[in-house]
PDB file of C-alpha atoms in Angstrom:
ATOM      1  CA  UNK X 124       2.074 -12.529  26.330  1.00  0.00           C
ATOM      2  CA  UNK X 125       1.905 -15.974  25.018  1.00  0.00           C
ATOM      3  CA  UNK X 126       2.853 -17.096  21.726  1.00  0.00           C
ATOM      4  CA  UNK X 127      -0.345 -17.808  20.523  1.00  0.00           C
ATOM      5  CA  UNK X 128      -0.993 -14.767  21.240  1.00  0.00           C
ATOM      6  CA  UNK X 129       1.770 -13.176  19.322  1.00  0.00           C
ATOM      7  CA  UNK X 130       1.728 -15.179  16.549  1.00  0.00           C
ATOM      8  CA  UNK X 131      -1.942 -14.504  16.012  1.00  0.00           C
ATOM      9  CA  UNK X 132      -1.649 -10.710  16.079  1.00  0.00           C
ATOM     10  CA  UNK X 133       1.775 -10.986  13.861  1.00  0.00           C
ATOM     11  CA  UNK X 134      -0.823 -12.855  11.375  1.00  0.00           C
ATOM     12  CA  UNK X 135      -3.400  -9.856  11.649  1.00  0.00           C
ATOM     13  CA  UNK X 136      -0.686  -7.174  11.198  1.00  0.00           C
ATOM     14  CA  UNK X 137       1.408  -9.325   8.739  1.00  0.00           C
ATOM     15  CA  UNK X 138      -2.252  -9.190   6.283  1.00  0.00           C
ATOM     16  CA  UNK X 139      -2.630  -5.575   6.613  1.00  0.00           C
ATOM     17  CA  UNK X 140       1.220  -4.598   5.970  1.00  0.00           C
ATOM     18  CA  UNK X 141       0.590  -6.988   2.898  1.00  0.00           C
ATOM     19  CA  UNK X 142      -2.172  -4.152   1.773  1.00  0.00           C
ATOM     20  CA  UNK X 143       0.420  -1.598   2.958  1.00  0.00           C
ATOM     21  CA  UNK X 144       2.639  -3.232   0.105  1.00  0.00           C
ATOM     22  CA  UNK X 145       0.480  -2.266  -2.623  1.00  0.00           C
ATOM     23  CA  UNK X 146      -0.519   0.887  -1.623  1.00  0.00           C
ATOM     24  CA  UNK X 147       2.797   2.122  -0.850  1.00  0.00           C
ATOM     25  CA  UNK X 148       3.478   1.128  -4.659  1.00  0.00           C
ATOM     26  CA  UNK X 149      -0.175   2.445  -6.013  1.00  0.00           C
ATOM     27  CA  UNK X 150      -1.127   5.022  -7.934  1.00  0.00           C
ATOM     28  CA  UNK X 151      -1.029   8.578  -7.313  1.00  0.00           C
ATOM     29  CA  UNK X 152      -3.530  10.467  -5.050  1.00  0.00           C
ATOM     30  CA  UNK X 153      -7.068  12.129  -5.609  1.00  0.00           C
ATOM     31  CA  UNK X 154      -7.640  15.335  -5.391  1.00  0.00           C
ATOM     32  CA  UNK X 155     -11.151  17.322  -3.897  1.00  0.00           C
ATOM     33  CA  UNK X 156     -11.216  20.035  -6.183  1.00  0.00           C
ATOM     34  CA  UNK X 157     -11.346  17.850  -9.426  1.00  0.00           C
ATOM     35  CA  UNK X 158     -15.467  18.574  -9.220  1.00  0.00           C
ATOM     36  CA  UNK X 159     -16.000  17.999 -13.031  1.00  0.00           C
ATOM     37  CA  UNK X 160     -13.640  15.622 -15.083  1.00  0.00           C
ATOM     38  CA  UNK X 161     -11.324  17.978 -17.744  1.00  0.00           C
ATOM     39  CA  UNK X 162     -12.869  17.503 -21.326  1.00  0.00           C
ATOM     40  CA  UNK X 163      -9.265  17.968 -23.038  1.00  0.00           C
ATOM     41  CA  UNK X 164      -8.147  14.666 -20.699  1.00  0.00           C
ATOM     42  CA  UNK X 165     -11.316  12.756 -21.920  1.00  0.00           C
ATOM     43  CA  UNK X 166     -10.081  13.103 -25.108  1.00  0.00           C
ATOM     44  CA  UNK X 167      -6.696  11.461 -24.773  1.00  0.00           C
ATOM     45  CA  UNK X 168      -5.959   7.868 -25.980  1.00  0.00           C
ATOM     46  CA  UNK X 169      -6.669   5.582 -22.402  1.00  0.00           C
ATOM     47  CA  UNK X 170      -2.562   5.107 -22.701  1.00  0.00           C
ATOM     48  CA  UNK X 171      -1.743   8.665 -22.172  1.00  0.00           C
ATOM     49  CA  UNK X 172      -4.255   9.504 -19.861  1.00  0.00           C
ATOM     50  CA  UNK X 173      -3.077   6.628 -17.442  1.00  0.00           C
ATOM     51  CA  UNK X 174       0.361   7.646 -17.855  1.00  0.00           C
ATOM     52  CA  UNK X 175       0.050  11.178 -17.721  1.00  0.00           C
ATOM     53  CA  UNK X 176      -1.906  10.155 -14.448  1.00  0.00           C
ATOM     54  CA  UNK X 177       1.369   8.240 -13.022  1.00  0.00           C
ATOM     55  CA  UNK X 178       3.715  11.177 -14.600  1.00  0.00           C
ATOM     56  CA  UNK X 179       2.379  13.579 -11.943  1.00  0.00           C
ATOM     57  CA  UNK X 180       2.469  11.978  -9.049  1.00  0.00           C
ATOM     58  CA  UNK X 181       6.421  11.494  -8.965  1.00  0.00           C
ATOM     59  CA  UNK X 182       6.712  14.523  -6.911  1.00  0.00           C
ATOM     60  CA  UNK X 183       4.549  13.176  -4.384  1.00  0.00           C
ATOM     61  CA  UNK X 184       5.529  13.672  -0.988  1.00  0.00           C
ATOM     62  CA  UNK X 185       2.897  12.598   1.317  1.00  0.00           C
ATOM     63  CA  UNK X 186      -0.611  11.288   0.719  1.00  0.00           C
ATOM     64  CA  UNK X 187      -3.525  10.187   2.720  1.00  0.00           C
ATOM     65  CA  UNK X 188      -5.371   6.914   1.818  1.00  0.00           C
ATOM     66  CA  UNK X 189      -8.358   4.242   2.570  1.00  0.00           C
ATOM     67  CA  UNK X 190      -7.721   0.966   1.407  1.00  0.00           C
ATOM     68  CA  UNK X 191      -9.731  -2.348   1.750  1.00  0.00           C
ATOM     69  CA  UNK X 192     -10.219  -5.764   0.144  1.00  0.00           C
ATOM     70  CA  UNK X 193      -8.948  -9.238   0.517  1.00  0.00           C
ATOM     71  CA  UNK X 194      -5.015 -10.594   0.319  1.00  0.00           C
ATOM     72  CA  UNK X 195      -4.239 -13.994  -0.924  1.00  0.00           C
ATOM     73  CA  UNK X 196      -3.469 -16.368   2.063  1.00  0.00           C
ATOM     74  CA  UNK X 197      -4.478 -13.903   4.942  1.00  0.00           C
ATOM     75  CA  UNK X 198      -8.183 -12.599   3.736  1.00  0.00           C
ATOM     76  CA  UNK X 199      -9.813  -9.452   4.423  1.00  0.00           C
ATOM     77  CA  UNK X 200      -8.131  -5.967   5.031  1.00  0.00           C
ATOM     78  CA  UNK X 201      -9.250  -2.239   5.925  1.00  0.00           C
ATOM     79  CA  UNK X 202      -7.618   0.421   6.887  1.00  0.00           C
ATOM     80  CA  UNK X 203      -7.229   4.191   6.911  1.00  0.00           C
ATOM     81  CA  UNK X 204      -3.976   5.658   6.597  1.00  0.00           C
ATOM     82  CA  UNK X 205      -1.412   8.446   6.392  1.00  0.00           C
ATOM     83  CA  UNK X 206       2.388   8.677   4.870  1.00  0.00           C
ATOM     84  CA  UNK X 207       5.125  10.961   4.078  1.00  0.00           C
ATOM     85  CA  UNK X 208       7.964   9.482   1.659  1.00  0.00           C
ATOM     86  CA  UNK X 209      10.165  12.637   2.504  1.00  0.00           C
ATOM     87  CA  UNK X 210      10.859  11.858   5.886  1.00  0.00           C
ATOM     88  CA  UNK X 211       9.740   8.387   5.564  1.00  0.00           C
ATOM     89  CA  UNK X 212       6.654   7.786   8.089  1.00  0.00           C
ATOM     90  CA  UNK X 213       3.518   6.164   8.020  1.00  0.00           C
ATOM     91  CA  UNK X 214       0.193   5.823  10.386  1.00  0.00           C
ATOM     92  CA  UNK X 215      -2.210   3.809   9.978  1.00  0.00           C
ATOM     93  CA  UNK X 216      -5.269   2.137  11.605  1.00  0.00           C
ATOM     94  CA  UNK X 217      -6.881  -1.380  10.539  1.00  0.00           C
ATOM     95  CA  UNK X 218      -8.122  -4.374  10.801  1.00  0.00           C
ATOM     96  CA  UNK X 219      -7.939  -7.969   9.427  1.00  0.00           C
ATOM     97  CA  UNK X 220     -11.708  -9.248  10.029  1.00  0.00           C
ATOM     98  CA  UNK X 221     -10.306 -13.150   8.778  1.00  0.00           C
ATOM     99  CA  UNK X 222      -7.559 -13.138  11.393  1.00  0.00           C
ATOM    100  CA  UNK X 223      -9.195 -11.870  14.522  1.00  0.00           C
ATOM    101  CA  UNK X 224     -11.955  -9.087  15.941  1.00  0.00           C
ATOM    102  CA  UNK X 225      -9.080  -6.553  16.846  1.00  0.00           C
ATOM    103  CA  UNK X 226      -8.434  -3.417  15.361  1.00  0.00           C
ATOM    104  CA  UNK X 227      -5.164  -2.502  15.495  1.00  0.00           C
ATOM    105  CA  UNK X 228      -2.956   0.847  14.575  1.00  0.00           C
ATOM    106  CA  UNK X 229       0.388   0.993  12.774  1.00  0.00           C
ATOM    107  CA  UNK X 230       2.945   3.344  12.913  1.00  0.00           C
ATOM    108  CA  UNK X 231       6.428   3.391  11.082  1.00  0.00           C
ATOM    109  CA  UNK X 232       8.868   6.593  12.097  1.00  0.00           C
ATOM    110  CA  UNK X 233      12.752   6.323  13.124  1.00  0.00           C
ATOM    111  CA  UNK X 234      12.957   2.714  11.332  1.00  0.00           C
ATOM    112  CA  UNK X 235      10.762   1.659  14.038  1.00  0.00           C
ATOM    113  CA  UNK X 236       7.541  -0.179  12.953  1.00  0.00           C
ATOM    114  CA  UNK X 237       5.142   0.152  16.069  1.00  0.00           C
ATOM    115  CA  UNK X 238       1.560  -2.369  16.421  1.00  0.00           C
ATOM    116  CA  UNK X 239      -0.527  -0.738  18.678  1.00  0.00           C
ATOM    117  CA  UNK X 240      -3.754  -3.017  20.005  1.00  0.00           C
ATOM    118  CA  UNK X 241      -5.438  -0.674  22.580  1.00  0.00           C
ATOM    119  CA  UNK X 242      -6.189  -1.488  25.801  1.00  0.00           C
ATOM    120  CA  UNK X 243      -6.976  -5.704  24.965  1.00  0.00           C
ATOM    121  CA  UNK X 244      -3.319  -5.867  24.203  1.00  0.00           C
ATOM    122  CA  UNK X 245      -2.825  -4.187  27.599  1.00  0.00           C
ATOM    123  CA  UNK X 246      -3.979  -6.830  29.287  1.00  0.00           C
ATOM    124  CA  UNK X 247      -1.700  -9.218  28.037  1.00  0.00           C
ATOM    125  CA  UNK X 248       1.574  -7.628  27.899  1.00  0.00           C
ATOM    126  CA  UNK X 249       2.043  -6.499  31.595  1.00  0.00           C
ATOM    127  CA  UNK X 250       0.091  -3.158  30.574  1.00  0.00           C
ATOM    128  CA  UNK X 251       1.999  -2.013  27.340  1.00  0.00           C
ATOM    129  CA  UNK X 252      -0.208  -1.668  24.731  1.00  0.00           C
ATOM    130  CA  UNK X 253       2.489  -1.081  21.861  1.00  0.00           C
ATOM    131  CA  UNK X 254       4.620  -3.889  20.512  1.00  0.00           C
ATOM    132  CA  UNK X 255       8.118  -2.554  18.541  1.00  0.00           C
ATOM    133  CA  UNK X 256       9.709  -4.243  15.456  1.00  0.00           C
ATOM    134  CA  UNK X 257      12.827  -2.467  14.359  1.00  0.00           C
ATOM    135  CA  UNK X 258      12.942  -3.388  10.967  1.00  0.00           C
ATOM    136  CA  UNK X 259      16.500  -2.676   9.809  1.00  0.00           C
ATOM    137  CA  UNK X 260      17.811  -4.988  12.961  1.00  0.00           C
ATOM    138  CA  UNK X 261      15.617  -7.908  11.349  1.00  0.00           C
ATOM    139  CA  UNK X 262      16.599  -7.678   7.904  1.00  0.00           C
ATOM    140  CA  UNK X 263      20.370  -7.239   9.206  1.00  0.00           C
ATOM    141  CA  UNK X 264      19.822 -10.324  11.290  1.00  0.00           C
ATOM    142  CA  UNK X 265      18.348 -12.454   7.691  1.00  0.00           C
ATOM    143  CA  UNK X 266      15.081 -11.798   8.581  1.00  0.00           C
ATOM    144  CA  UNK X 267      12.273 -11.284   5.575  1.00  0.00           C
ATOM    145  CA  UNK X 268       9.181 -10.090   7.812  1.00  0.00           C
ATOM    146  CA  UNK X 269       6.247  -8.108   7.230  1.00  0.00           C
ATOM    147  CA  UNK X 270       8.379  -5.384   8.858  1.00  0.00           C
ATOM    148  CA  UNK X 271      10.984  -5.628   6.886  1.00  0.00           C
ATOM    149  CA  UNK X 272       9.037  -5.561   3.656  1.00  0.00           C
ATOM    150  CA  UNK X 273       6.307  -2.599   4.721  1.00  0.00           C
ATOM    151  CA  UNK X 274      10.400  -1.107   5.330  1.00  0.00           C
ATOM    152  CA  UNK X 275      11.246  -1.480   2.218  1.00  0.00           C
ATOM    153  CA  UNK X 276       8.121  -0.730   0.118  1.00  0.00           C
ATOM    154  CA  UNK X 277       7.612   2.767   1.991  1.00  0.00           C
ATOM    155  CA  UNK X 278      10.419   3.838   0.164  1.00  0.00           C
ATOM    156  CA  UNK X 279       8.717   3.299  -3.578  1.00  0.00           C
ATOM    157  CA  UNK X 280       6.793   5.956  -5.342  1.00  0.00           C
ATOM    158  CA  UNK X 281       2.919   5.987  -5.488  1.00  0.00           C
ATOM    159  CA  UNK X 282       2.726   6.464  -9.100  1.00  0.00           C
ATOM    160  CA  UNK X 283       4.724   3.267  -9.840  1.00  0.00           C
ATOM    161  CA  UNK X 284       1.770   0.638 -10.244  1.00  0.00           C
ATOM    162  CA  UNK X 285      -0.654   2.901 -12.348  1.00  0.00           C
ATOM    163  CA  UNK X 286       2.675   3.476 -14.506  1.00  0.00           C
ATOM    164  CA  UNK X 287       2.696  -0.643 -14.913  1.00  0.00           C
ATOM    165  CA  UNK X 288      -0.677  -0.439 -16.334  1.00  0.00           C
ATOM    166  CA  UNK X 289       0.323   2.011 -19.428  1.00  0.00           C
ATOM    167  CA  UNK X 290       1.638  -2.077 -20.401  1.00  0.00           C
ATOM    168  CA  UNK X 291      -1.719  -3.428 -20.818  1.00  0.00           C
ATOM    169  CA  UNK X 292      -2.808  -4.256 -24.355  1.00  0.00           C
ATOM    170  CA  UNK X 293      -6.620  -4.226 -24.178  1.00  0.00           C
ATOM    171  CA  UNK X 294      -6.410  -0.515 -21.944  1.00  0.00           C
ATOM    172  CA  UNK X 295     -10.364   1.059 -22.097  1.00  0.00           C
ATOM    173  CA  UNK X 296     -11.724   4.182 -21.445  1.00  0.00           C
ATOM    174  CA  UNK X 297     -14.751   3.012 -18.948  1.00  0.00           C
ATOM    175  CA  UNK X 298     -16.597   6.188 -18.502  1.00  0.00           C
ATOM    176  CA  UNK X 299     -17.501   8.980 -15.828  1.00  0.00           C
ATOM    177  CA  UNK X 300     -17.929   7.881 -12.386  1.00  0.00           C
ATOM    178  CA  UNK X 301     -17.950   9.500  -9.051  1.00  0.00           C
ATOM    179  CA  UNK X 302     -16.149   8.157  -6.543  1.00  0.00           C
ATOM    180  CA  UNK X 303     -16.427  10.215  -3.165  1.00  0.00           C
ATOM    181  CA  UNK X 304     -17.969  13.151  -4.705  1.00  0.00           C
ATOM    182  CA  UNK X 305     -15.440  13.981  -7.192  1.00  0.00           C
ATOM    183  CA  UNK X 306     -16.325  13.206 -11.091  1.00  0.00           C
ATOM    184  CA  UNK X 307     -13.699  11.064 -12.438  1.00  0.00           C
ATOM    185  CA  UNK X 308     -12.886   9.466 -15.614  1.00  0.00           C
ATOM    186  CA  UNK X 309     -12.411   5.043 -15.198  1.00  0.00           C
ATOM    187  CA  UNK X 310      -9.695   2.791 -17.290  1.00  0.00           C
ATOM    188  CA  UNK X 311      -9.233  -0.748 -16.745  1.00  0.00           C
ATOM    189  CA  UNK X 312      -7.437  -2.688 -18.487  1.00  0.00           C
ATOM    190  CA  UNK X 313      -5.276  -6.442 -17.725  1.00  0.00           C
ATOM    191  CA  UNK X 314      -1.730  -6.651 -17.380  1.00  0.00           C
ATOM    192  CA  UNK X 315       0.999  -9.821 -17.237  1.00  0.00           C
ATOM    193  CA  UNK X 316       4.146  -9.920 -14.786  1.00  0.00           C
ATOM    194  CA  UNK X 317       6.083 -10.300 -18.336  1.00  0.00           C
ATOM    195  CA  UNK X 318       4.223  -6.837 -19.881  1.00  0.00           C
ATOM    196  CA  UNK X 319       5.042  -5.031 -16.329  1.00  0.00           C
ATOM    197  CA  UNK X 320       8.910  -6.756 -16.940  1.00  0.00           C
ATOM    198  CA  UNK X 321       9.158  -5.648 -20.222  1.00  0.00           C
ATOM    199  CA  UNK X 322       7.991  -1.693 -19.653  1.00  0.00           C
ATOM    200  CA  UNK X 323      10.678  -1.174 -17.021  1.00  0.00           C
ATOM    201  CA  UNK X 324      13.358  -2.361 -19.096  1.00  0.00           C
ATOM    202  CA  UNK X 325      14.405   0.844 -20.485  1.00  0.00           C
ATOM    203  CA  UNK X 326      13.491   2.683 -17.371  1.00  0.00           C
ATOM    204  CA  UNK X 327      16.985   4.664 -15.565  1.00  0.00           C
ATOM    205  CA  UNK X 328      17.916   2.507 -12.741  1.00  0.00           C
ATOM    206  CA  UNK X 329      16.384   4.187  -9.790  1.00  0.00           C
ATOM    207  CA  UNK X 330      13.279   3.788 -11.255  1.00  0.00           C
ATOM    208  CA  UNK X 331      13.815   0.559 -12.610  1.00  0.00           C
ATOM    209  CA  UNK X 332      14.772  -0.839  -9.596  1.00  0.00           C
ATOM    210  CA  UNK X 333      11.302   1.083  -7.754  1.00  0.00           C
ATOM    211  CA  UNK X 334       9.456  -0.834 -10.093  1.00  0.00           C
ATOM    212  CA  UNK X 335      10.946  -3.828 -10.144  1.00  0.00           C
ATOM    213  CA  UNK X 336       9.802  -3.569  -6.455  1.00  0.00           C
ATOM    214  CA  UNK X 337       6.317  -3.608  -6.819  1.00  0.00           C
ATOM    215  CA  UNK X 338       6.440  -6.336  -9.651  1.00  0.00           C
ATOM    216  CA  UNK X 339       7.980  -8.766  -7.115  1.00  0.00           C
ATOM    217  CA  UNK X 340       5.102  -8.026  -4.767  1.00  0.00           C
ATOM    218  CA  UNK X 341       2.699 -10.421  -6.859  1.00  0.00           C
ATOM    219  CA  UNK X 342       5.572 -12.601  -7.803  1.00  0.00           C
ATOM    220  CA  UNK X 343       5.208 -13.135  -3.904  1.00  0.00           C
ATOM    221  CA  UNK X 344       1.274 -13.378  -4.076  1.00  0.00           C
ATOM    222  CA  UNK X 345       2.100 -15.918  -7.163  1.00  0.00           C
ATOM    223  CA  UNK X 346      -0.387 -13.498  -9.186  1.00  0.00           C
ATOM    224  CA  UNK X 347       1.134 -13.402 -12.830  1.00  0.00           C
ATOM    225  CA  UNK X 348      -2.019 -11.374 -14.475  1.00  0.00           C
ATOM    226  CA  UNK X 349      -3.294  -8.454 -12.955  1.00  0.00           C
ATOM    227  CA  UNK X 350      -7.235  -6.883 -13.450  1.00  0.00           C
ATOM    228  CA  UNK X 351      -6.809  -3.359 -12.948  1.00  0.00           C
ATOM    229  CA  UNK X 352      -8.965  -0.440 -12.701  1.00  0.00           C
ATOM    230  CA  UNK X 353      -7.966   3.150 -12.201  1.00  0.00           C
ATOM    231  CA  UNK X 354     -10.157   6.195 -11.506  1.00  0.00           C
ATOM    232  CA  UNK X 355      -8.359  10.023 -12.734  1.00  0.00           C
ATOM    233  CA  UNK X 356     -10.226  12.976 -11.961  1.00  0.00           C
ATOM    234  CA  UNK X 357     -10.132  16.498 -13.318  1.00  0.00           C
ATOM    235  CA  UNK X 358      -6.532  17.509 -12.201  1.00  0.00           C
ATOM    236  CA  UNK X 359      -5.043  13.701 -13.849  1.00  0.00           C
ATOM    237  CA  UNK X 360      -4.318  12.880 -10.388  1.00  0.00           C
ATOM    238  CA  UNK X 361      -5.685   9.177  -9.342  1.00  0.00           C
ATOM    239  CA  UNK X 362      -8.519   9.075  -7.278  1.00  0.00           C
ATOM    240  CA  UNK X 363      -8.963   5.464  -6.952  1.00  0.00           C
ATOM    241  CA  UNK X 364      -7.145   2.130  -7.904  1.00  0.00           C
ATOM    242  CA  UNK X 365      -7.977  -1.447  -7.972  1.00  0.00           C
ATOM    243  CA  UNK X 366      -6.165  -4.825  -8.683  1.00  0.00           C
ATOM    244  CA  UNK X 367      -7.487  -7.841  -8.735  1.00  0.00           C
ATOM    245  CA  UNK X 368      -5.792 -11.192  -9.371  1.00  0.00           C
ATOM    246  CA  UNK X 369      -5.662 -15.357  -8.495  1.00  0.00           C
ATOM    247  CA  UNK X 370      -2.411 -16.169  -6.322  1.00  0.00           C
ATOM    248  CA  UNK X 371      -1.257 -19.011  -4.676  1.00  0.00           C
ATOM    249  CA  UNK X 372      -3.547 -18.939  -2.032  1.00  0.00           C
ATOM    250  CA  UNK X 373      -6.401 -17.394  -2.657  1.00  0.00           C
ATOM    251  CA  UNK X 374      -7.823 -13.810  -4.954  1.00  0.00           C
ATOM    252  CA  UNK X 375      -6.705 -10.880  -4.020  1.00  0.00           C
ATOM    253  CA  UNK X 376      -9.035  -7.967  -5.057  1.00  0.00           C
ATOM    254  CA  UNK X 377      -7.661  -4.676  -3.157  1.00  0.00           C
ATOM    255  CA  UNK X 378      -9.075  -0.677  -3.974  1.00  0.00           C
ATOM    256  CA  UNK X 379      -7.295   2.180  -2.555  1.00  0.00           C
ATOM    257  CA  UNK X 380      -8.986   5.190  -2.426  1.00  0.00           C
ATOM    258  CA  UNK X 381      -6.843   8.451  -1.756  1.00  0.00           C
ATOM    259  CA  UNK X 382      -8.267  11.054   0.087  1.00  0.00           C
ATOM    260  CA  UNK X 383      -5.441  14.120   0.126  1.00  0.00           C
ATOM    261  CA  UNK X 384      -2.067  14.982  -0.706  1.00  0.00           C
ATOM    262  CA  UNK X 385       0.918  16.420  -0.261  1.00  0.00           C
ATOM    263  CA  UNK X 386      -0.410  17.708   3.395  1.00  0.00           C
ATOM    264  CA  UNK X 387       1.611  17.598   5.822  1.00  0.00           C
ATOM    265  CA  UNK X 388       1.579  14.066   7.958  1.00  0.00           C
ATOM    266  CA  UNK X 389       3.251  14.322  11.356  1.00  0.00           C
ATOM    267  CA  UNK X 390       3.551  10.831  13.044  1.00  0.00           C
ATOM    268  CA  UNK X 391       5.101   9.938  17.082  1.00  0.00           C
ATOM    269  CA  UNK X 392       6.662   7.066  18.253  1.00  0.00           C
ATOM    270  CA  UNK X 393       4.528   5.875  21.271  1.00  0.00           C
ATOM    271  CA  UNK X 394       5.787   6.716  24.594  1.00  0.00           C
ATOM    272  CA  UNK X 395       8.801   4.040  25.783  1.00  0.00           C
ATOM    273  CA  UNK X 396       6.679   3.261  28.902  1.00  0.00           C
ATOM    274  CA  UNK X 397       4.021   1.932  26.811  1.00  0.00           C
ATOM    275  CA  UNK X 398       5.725  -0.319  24.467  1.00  0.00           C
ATOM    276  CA  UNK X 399       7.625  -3.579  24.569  1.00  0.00           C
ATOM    277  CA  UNK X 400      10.112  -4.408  21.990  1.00  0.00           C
ATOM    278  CA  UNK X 401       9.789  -7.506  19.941  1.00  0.00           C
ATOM    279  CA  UNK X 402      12.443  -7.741  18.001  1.00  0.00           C
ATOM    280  CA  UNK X 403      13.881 -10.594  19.446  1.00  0.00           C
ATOM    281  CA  UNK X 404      11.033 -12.396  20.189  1.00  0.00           C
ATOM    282  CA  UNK X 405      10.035 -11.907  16.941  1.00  0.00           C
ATOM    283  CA  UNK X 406      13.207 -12.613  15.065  1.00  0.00           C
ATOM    284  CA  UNK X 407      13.011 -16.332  17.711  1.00  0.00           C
ATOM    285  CA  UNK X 408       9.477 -16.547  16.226  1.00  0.00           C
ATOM    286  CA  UNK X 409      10.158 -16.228  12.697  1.00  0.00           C
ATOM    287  CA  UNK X 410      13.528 -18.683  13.348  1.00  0.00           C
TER     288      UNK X 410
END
């Protein structure tokens, strides 16, 4: 495989991990029996409604998701995807429209992040059709990849971000909306990186360090005020999230839209004979 080649599809799956970064440190997860939005939860103040939101999703375990929108610097993103935090393990299919027509499929289990690109990327890796990063041998080695950082991020609770929101000083109650089928109740409200900083200061460590996390992913993205929109339906679970913001290079404006949780989500390591390990090549890349 050439390295045009392989830098071109690290691009693609380097934009969708950057999604994978924000929804791995979203909010929460929707559920399909909230039919009808609970009355007693419209009444709360938009504060306590969001954070009563983010309070019960910490004993998430596993959630299902659909995610699309655009990432400063690397453009469009869509994908469909499943994780468990407890083992950690994540599949996922998607594409990056801005960095190429392929559609691609992700899967992290073992510490092994896997790209898999179908039977195109057959063709030009001597008939594998999976490439392998192991991520803790990259960030061991100095290495601060997409791998690495979906690696790291996995580990964060959903419910972190809509818990950043509770900061924002101009929070609103939208109104009722659906959003696939299920009536839900929509907040928005606009955040800084120094209101997100200042929340988590009295936070225990664990969880100040989890948040801290997904604060540094738009430090990255140079985004230092955040747009965001949450959707809660009946059961105060999220149903939908959005953020929205101007980075260094370029807007990004991503909605994740969960679909089930705490189901189980059983994900396999392709078999050996159809992958080819990257590590190195990668780590030679990135050097």
């Amino acid at each position: 495989m050439s390295i045009s080649v392989r830098t071109g599809r690290k691009r693609a799956v380097g934009a969708a991990l950057a999604a994978v970064l924000l929804a791995g440190g979203a909010a929460g997860c929707g559920s399909e029996k909230g039919d009808k939005a609970d009355k007693a939860g419209q009444d709360m103040s938009p504060a306590a409604a969001v954070k009563k939101a983010a309070d019960k999703t910490e004993d998430l375990t596993s959630f299902t998701f659909r995610m699309k929108g655009t990432v400063p610097g690397d453009g469009r993103v869509q994908a469909d995807a499943s994780m468990s935090t407890e083992p950690l393990a994540m599949q996922m299919k998607m594409s990056a429209p801005d960095q190429g027509p392929e559609k691609m499929e992700l899967r992290y289990v073992d510490g092994g992040i896997y790209l898999g690109g179908g039977k195109e990327a057959a063709k030009e890796m001597d008939g594998k059709s999976w490439i392998k990063f192991d991520a803790k041998a990259m960030e061991k080695a100095g290495g601060k990849s997409a791998a690495t950082s979906a690696s790291s991020q996995a580990e964060n609770n959903p419910a972190d971000q809509s818990t950043l929101l509770t900061g924002s000083k101009d929070l609103k109650k939208v109104g009722s909306e659906s959003v696939g089928g299920v009536e839900t109740t929509h907040y928005a409200g606009t955040v800084t990186l120094d209101q997100m900083r200042k929340l988590v200061e009295d936070e225990d460590a664990a969880t100040k360090k989890r948040r801290e996390k997904s604060i540094k992913q738009y430090e990255d993205m140079g985004v230092d005020k955040l747009e965001m929109d949450l959707w809660v339906d009946g059961e105060d679970h999220t149903k939908q999230f959005r953020a929205r913001g101007k980075g260094d290079k370029g807007r990004l404006d991503m909605t994740i839209t969960f679909l089930d949780y705490n189901k189980p989500v059983n994900v396999e390591a392709p078999p050996k004979s159809q992958v080819m390990d990257l590590s190195k090549e990668m780590k030679g890349l990135q050097d």
